[in-house]
Tab-separated table of N, CA and C and ligand atoms in Angstrom:
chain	number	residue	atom	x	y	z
A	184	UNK	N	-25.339	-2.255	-37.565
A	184	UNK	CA	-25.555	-2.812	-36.226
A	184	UNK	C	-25.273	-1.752	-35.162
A	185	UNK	N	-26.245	-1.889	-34.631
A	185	UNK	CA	-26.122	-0.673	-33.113
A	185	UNK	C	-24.768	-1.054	-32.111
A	186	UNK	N	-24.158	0.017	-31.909
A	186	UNK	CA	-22.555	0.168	-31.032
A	186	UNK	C	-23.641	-0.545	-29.128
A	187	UNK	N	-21.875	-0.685	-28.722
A	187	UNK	CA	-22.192	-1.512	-27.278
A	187	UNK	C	-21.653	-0.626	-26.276
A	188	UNK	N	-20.986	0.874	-27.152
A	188	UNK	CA	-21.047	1.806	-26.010
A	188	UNK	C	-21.857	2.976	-25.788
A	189	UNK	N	-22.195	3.983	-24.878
A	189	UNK	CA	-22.585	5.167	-24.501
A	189	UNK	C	-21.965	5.765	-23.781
A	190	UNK	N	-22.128	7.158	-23.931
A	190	UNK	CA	-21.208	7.911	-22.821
A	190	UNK	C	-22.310	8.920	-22.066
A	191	UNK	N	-22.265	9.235	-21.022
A	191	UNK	CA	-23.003	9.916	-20.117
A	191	UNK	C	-22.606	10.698	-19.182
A	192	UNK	N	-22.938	12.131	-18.420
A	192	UNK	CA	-22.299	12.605	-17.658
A	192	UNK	C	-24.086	12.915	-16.329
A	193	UNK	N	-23.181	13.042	-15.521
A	193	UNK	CA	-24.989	12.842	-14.152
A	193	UNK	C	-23.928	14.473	-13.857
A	194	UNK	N	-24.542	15.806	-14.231
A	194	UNK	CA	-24.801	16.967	-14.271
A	194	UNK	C	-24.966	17.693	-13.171
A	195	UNK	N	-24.187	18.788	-12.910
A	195	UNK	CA	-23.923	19.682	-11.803
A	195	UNK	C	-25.510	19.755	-10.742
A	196	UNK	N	-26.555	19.684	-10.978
A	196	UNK	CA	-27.936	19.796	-10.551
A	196	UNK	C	-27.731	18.573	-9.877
A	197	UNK	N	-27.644	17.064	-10.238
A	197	UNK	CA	-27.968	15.721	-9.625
A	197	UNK	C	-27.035	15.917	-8.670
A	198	UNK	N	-25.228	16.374	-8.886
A	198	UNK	CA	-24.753	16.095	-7.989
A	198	UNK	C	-25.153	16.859	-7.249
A	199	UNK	N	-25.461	17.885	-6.967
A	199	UNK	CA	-25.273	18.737	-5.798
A	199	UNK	C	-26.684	18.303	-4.788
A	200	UNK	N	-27.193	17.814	-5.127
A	200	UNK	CA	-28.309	17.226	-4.956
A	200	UNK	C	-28.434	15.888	-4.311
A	201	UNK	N	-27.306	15.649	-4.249
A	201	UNK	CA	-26.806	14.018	-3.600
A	201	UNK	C	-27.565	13.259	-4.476
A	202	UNK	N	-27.732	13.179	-5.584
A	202	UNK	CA	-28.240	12.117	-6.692
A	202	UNK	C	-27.403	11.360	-7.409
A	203	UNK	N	-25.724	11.592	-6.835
A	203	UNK	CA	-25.005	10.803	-8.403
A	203	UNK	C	-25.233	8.947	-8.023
A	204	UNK	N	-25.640	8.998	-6.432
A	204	UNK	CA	-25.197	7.537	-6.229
A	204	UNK	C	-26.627	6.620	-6.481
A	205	UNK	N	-28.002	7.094	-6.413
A	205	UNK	CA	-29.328	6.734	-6.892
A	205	UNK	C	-29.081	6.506	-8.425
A	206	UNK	N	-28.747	7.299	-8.880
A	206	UNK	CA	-28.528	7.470	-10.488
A	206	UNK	C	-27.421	6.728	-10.936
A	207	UNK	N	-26.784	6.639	-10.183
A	207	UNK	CA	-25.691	5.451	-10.419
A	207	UNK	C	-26.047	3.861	-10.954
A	208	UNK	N	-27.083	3.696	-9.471
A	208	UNK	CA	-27.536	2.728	-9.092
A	208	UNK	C	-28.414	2.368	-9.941
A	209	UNK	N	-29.479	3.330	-10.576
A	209	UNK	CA	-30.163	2.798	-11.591
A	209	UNK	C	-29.890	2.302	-12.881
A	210	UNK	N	-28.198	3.300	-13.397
A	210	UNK	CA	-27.781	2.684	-14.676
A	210	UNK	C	-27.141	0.848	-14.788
A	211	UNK	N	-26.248	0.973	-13.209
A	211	UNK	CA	-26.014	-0.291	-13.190
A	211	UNK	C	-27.095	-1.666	-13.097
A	212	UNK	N	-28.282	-1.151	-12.402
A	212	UNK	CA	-29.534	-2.086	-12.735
A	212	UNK	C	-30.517	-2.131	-13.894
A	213	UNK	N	-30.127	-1.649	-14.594
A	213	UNK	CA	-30.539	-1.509	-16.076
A	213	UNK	C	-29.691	-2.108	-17.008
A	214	UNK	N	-28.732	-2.599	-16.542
A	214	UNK	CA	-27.274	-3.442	-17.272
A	214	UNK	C	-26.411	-2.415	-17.617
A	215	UNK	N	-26.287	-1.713	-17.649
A	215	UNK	CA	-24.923	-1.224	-18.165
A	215	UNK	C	-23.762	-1.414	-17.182
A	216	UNK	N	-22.824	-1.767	-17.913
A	216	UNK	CA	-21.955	-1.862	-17.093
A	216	UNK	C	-20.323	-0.790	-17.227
A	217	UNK	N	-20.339	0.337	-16.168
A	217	UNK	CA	-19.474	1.174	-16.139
A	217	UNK	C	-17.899	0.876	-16.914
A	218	UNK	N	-17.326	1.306	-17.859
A	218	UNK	CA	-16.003	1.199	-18.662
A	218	UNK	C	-15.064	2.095	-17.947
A	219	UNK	N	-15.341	3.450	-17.719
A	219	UNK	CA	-14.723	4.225	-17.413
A	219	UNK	C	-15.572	5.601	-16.484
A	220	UNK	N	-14.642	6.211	-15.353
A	220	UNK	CA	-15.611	7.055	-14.886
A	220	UNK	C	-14.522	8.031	-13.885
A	221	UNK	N	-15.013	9.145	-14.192
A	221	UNK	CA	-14.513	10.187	-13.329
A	221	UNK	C	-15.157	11.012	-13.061
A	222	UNK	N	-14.695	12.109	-11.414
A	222	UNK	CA	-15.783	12.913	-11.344
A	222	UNK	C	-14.809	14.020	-11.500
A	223	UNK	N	-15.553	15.236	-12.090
A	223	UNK	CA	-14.513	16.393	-12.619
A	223	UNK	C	-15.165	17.654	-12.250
A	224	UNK	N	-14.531	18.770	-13.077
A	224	UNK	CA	-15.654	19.758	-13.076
A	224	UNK	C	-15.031	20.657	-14.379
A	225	UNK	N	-16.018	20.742	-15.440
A	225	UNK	CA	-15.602	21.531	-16.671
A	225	UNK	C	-15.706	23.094	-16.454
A	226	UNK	N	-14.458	23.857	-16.846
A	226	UNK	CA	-14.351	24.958	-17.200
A	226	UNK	C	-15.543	25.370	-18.151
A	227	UNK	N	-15.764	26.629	-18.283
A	227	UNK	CA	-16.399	27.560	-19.226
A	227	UNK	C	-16.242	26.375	-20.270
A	228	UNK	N	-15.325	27.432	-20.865
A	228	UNK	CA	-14.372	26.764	-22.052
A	228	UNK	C	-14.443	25.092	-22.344
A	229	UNK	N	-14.722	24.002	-21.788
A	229	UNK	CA	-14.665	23.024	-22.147
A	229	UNK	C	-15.696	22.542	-22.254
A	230	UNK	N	-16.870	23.371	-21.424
A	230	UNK	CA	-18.155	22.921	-21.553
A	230	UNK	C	-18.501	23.703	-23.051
A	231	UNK	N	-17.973	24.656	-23.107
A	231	UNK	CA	-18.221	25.103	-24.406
A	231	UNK	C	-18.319	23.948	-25.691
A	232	UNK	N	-16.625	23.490	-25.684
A	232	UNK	CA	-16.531	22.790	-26.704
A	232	UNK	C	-17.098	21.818	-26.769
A	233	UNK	N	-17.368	20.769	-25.506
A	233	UNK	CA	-18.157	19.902	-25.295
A	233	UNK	C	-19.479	19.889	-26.313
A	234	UNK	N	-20.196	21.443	-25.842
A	234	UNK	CA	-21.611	20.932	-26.647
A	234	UNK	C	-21.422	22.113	-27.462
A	235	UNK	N	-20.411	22.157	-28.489
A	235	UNK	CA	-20.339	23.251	-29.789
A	235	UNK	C	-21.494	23.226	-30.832
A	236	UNK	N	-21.830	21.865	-30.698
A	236	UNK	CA	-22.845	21.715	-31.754
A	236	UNK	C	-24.219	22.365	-31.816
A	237	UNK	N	-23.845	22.703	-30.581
A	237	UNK	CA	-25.422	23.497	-30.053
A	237	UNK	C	-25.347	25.164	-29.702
A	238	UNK	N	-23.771	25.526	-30.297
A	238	UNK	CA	-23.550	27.061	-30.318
A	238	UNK	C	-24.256	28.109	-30.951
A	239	UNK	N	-25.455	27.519	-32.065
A	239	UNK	CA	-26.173	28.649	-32.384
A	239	UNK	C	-27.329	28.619	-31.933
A	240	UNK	N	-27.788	27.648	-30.905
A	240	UNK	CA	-29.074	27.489	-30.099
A	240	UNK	C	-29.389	28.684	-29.184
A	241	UNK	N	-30.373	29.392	-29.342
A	241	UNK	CA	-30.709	30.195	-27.977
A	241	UNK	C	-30.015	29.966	-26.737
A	242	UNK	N	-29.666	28.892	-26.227
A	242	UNK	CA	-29.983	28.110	-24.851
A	242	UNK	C	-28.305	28.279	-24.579
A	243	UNK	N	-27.425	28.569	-25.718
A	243	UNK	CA	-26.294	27.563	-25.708
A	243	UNK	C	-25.645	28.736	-24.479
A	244	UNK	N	-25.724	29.745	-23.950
A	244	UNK	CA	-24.666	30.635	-23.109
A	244	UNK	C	-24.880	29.389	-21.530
A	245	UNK	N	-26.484	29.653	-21.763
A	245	UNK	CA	-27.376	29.290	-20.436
A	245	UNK	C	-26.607	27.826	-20.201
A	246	UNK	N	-26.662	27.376	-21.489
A	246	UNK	CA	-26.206	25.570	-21.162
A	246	UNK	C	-24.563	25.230	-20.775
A	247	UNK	N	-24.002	26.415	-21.378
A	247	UNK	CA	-22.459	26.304	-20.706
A	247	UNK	C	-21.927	27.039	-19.471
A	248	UNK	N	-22.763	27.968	-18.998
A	248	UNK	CA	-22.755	28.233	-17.546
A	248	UNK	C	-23.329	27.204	-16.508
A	249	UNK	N	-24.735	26.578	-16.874
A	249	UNK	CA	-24.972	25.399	-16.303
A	249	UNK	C	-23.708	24.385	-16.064
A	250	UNK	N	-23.124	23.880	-16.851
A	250	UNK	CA	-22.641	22.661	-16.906
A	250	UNK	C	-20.915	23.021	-16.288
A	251	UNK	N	-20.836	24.096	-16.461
A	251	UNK	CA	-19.855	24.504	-15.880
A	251	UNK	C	-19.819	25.126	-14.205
A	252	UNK	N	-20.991	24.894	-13.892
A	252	UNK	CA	-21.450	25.496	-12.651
A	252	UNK	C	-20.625	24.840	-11.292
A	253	UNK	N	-20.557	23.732	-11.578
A	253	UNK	CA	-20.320	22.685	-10.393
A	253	UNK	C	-19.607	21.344	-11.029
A	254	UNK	N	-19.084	20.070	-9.832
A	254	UNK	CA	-18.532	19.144	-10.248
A	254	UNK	C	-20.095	18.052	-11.203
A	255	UNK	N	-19.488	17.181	-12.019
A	255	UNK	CA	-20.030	16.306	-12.385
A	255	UNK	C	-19.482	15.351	-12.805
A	256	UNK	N	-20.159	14.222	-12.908
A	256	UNK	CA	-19.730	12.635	-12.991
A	256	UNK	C	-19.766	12.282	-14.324
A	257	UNK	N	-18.466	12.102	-15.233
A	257	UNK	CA	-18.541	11.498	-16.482
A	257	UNK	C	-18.053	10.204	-16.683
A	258	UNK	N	-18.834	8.953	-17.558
A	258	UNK	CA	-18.591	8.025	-17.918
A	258	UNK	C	-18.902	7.283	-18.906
A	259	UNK	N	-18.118	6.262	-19.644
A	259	UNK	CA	-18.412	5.646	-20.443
A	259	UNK	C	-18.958	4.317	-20.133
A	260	UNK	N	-20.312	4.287	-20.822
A	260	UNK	CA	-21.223	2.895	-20.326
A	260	UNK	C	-20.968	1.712	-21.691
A	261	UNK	N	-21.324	0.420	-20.931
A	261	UNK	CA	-21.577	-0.299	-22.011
A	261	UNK	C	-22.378	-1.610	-21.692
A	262	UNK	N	-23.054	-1.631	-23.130
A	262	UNK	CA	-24.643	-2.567	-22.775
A	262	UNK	C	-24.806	-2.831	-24.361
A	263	UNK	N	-25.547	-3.569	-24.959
A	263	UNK	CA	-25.915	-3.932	-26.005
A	263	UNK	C	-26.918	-2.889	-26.338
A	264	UNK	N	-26.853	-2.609	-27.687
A	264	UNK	CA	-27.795	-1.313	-28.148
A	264	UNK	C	-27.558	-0.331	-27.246
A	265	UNK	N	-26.529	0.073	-26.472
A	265	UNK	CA	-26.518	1.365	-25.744
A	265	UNK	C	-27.104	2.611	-25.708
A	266	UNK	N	-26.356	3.181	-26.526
A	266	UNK	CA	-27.314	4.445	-27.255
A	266	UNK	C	-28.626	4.629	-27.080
A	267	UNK	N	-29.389	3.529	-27.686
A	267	UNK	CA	-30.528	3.935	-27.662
A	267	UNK	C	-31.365	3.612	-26.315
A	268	UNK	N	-30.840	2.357	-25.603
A	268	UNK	CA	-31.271	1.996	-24.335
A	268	UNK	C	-31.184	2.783	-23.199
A	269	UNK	N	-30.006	3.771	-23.393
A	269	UNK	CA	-29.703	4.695	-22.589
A	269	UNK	C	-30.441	6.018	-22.539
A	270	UNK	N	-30.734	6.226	-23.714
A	270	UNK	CA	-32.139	7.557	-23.988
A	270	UNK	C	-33.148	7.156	-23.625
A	271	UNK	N	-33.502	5.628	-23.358
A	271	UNK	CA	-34.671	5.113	-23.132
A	271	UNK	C	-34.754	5.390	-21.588
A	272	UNK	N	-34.075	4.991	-21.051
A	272	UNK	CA	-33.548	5.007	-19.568
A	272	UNK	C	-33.610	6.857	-18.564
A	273	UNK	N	-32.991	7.568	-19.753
A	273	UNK	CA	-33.242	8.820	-19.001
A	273	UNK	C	-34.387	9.476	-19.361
A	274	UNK	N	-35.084	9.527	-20.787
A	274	UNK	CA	-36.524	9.655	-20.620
A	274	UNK	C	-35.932	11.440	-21.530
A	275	UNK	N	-37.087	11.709	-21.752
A	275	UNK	CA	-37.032	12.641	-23.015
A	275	UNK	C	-36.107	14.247	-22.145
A	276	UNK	N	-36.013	14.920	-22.891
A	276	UNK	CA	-34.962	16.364	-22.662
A	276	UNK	C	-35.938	17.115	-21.855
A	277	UNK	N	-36.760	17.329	-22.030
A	277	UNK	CA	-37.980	17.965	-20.875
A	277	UNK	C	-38.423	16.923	-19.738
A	278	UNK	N	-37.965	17.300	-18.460
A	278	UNK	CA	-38.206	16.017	-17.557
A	278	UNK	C	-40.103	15.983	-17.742
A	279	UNK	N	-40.757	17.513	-18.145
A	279	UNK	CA	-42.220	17.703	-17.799
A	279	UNK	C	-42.958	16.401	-18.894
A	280	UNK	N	-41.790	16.196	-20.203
A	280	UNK	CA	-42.602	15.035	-21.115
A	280	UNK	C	-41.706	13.838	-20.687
A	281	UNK	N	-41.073	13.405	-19.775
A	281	UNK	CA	-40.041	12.224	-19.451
A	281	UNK	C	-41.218	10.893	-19.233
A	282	UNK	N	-40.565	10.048	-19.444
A	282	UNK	CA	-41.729	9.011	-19.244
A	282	UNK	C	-41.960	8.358	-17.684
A	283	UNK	N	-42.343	7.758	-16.929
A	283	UNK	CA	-42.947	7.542	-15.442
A	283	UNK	C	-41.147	6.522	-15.459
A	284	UNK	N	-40.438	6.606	-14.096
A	284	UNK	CA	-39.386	5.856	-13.671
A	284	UNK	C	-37.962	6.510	-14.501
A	285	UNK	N	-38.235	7.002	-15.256
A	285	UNK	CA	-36.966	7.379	-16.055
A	285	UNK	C	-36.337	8.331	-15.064
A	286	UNK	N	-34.620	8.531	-15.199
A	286	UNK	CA	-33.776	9.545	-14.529
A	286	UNK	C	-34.236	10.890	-14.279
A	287	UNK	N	-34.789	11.204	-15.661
A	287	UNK	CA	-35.115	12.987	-16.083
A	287	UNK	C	-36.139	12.732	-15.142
A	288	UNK	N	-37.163	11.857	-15.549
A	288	UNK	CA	-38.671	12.457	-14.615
A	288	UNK	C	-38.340	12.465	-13.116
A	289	UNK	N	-37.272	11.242	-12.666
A	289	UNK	CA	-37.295	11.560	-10.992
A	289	UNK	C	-36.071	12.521	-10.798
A	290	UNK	N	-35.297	13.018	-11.564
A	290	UNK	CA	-33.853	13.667	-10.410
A	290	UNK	C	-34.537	15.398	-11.675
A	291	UNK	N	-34.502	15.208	-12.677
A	291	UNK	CA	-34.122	16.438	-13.560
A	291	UNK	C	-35.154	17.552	-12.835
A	292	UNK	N	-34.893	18.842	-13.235
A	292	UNK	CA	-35.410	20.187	-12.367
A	292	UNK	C	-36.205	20.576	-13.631
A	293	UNK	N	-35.463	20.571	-14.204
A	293	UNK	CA	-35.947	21.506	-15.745
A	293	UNK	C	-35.470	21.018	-17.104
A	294	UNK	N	-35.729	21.455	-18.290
A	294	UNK	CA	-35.713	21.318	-19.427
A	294	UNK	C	-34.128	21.684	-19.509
A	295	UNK	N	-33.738	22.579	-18.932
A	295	UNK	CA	-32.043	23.093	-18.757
A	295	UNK	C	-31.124	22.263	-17.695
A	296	UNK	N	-31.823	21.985	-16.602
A	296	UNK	CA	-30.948	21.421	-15.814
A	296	UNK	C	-31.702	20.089	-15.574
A	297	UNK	N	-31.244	19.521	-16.387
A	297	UNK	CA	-32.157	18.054	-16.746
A	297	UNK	C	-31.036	16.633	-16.181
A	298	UNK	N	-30.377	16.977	-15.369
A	298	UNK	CA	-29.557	15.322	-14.395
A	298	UNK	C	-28.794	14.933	-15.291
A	299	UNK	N	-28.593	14.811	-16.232
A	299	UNK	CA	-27.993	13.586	-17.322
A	299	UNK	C	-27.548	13.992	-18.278
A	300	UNK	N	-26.995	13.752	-19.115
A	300	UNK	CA	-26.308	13.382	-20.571
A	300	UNK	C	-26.427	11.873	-20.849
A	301	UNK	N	-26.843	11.795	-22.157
A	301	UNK	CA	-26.759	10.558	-23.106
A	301	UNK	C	-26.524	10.838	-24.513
A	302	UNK	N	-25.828	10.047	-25.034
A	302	UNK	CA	-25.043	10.571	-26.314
A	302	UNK	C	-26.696	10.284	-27.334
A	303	UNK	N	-26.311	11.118	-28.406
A	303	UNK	CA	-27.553	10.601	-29.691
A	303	UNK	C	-26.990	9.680	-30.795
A	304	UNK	N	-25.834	8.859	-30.579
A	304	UNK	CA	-25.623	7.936	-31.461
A	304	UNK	C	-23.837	7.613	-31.384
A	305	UNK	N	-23.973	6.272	-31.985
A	305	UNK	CA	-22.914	5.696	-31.744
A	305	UNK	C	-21.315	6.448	-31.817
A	306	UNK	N	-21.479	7.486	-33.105
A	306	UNK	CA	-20.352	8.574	-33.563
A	306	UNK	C	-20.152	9.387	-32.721
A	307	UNK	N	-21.407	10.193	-32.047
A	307	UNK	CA	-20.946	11.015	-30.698
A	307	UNK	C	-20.771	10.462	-29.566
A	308	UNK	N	-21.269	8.885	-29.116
A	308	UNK	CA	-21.031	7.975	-28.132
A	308	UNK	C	-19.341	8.440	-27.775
A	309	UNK	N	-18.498	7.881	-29.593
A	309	UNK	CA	-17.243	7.661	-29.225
A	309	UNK	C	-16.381	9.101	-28.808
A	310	UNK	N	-17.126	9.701	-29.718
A	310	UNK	CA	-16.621	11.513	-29.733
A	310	UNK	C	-16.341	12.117	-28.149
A	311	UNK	N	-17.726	11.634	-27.957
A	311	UNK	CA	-17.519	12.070	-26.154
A	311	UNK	C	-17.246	11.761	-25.189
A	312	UNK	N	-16.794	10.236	-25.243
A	312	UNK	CA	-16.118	9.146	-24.705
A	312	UNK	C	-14.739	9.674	-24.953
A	313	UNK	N	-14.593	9.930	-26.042
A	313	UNK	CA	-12.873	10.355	-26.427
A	313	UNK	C	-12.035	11.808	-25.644
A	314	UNK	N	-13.547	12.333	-25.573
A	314	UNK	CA	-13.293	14.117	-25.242
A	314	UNK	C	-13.166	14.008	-23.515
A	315	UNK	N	-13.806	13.107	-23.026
A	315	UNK	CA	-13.509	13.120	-21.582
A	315	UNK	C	-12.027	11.685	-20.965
A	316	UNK	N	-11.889	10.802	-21.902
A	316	UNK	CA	-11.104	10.105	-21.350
A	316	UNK	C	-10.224	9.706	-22.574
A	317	UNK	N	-8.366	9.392	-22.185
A	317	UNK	CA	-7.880	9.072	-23.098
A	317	UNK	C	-7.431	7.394	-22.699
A	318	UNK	N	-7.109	7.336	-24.249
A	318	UNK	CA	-7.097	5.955	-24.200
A	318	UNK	C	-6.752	4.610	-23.296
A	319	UNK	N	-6.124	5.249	-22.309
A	319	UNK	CA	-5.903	4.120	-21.092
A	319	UNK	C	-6.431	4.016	-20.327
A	320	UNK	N	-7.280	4.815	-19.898
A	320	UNK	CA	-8.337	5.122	-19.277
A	320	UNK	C	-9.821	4.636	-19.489
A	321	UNK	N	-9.647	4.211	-20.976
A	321	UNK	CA	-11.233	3.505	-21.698
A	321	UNK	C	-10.626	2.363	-22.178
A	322	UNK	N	-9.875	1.319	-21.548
A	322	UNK	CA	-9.664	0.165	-21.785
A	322	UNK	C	-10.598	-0.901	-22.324
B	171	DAT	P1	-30.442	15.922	-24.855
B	171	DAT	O1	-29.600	16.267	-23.653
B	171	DAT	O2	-31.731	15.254	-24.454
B	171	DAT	O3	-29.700	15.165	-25.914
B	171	DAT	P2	-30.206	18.245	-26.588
B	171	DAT	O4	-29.022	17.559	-27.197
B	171	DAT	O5	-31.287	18.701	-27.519
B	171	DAT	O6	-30.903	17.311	-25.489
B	171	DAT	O7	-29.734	19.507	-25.759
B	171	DAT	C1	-28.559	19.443	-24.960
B	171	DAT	C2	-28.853	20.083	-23.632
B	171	DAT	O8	-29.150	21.466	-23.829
B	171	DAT	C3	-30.081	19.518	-22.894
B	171	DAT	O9	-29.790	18.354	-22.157
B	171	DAT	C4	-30.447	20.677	-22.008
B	171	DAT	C5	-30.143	21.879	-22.873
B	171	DAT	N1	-31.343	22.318	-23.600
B	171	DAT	C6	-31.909	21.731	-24.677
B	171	DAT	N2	-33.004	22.383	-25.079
B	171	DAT	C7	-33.143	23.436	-24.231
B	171	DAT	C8	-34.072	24.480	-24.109
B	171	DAT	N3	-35.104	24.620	-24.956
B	171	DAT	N4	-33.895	25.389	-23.102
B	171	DAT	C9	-32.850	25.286	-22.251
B	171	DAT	N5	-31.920	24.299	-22.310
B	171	DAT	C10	-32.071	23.396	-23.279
B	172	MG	MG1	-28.133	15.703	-27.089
């Protein structure tokens, strides 16, 4: 059975951009309803570990200077089928193939600085839910 959480972060590009509160607005009218949320700003180093999984990717220097660039908004969502409703919602990793209304196609710049984070499944949902907030905090 599909998990009832997701975790998401709206990315140094949206904010600076005055997009976190549009983008806000769209997750909460799509049902999700916010668990937990802070706005931060990741070091090098944490954006590193953040997306380790993607350390032997071409992209990966480019993607942790990005994300480390500026503040961004992290939170844990929750909605029935999350996960996947939530990928549905921001629309594919290239805003140029995103589908019409989705996050990526209206706020994202590029394939790199693409507005959003959405987890790819329930295990990294919690992983990255865990990595940005501790337990009293995700009540
Ligand atoms: P997603 O964020 O849609 O889950 P991903 O997990 O494949 O995509 O990649 C993580 C992030 O890395 C993505 O949001 C933006 C960046 N990225 C992915 N592919 C890239 C590429 N070909 N060039 C530059 N950045 C890329
Ligand atoms: Mg991903």
């Amino acid at each position: 059975m599909a998990g009832n959480r997701t975790f998401t972060m709206i990315k140094p590009d949206a904010v600076a951009d005055g997009n976190m509160g549009a983008i806000l607005k769209m997750i909460e009218e799509a049902g999700f309803k916010i668990i937990a949320m802070k706005y931060t700003r990741l070091s090098a180093e944490l954006a590193g570990k953040f997306y380790a999984v993607h350390s032997e990717r071409p992209f990966y220097g480019e993607l942790v200077e990005y994300m480390s660039s500026g503040p961004i908004v992290a939170a844990i969502l929750e909605k029935d089928n999350a996960v996947a409703d939530f990928r549905t919602l921001i629309g594919a990793t290239n805003p140029a193939e995103a589908a019409e209304g989705t996050i990526r196609k209206l706020y994202a710049k590029s394939i790199g600085e693409n507005a959003v984070h959405g987890s790819d499944s329930d295990e990294n949902a919690a992983i990255e839910g865990n990595f940005f907030f501790s337990e009293f905090e995700r009540f």
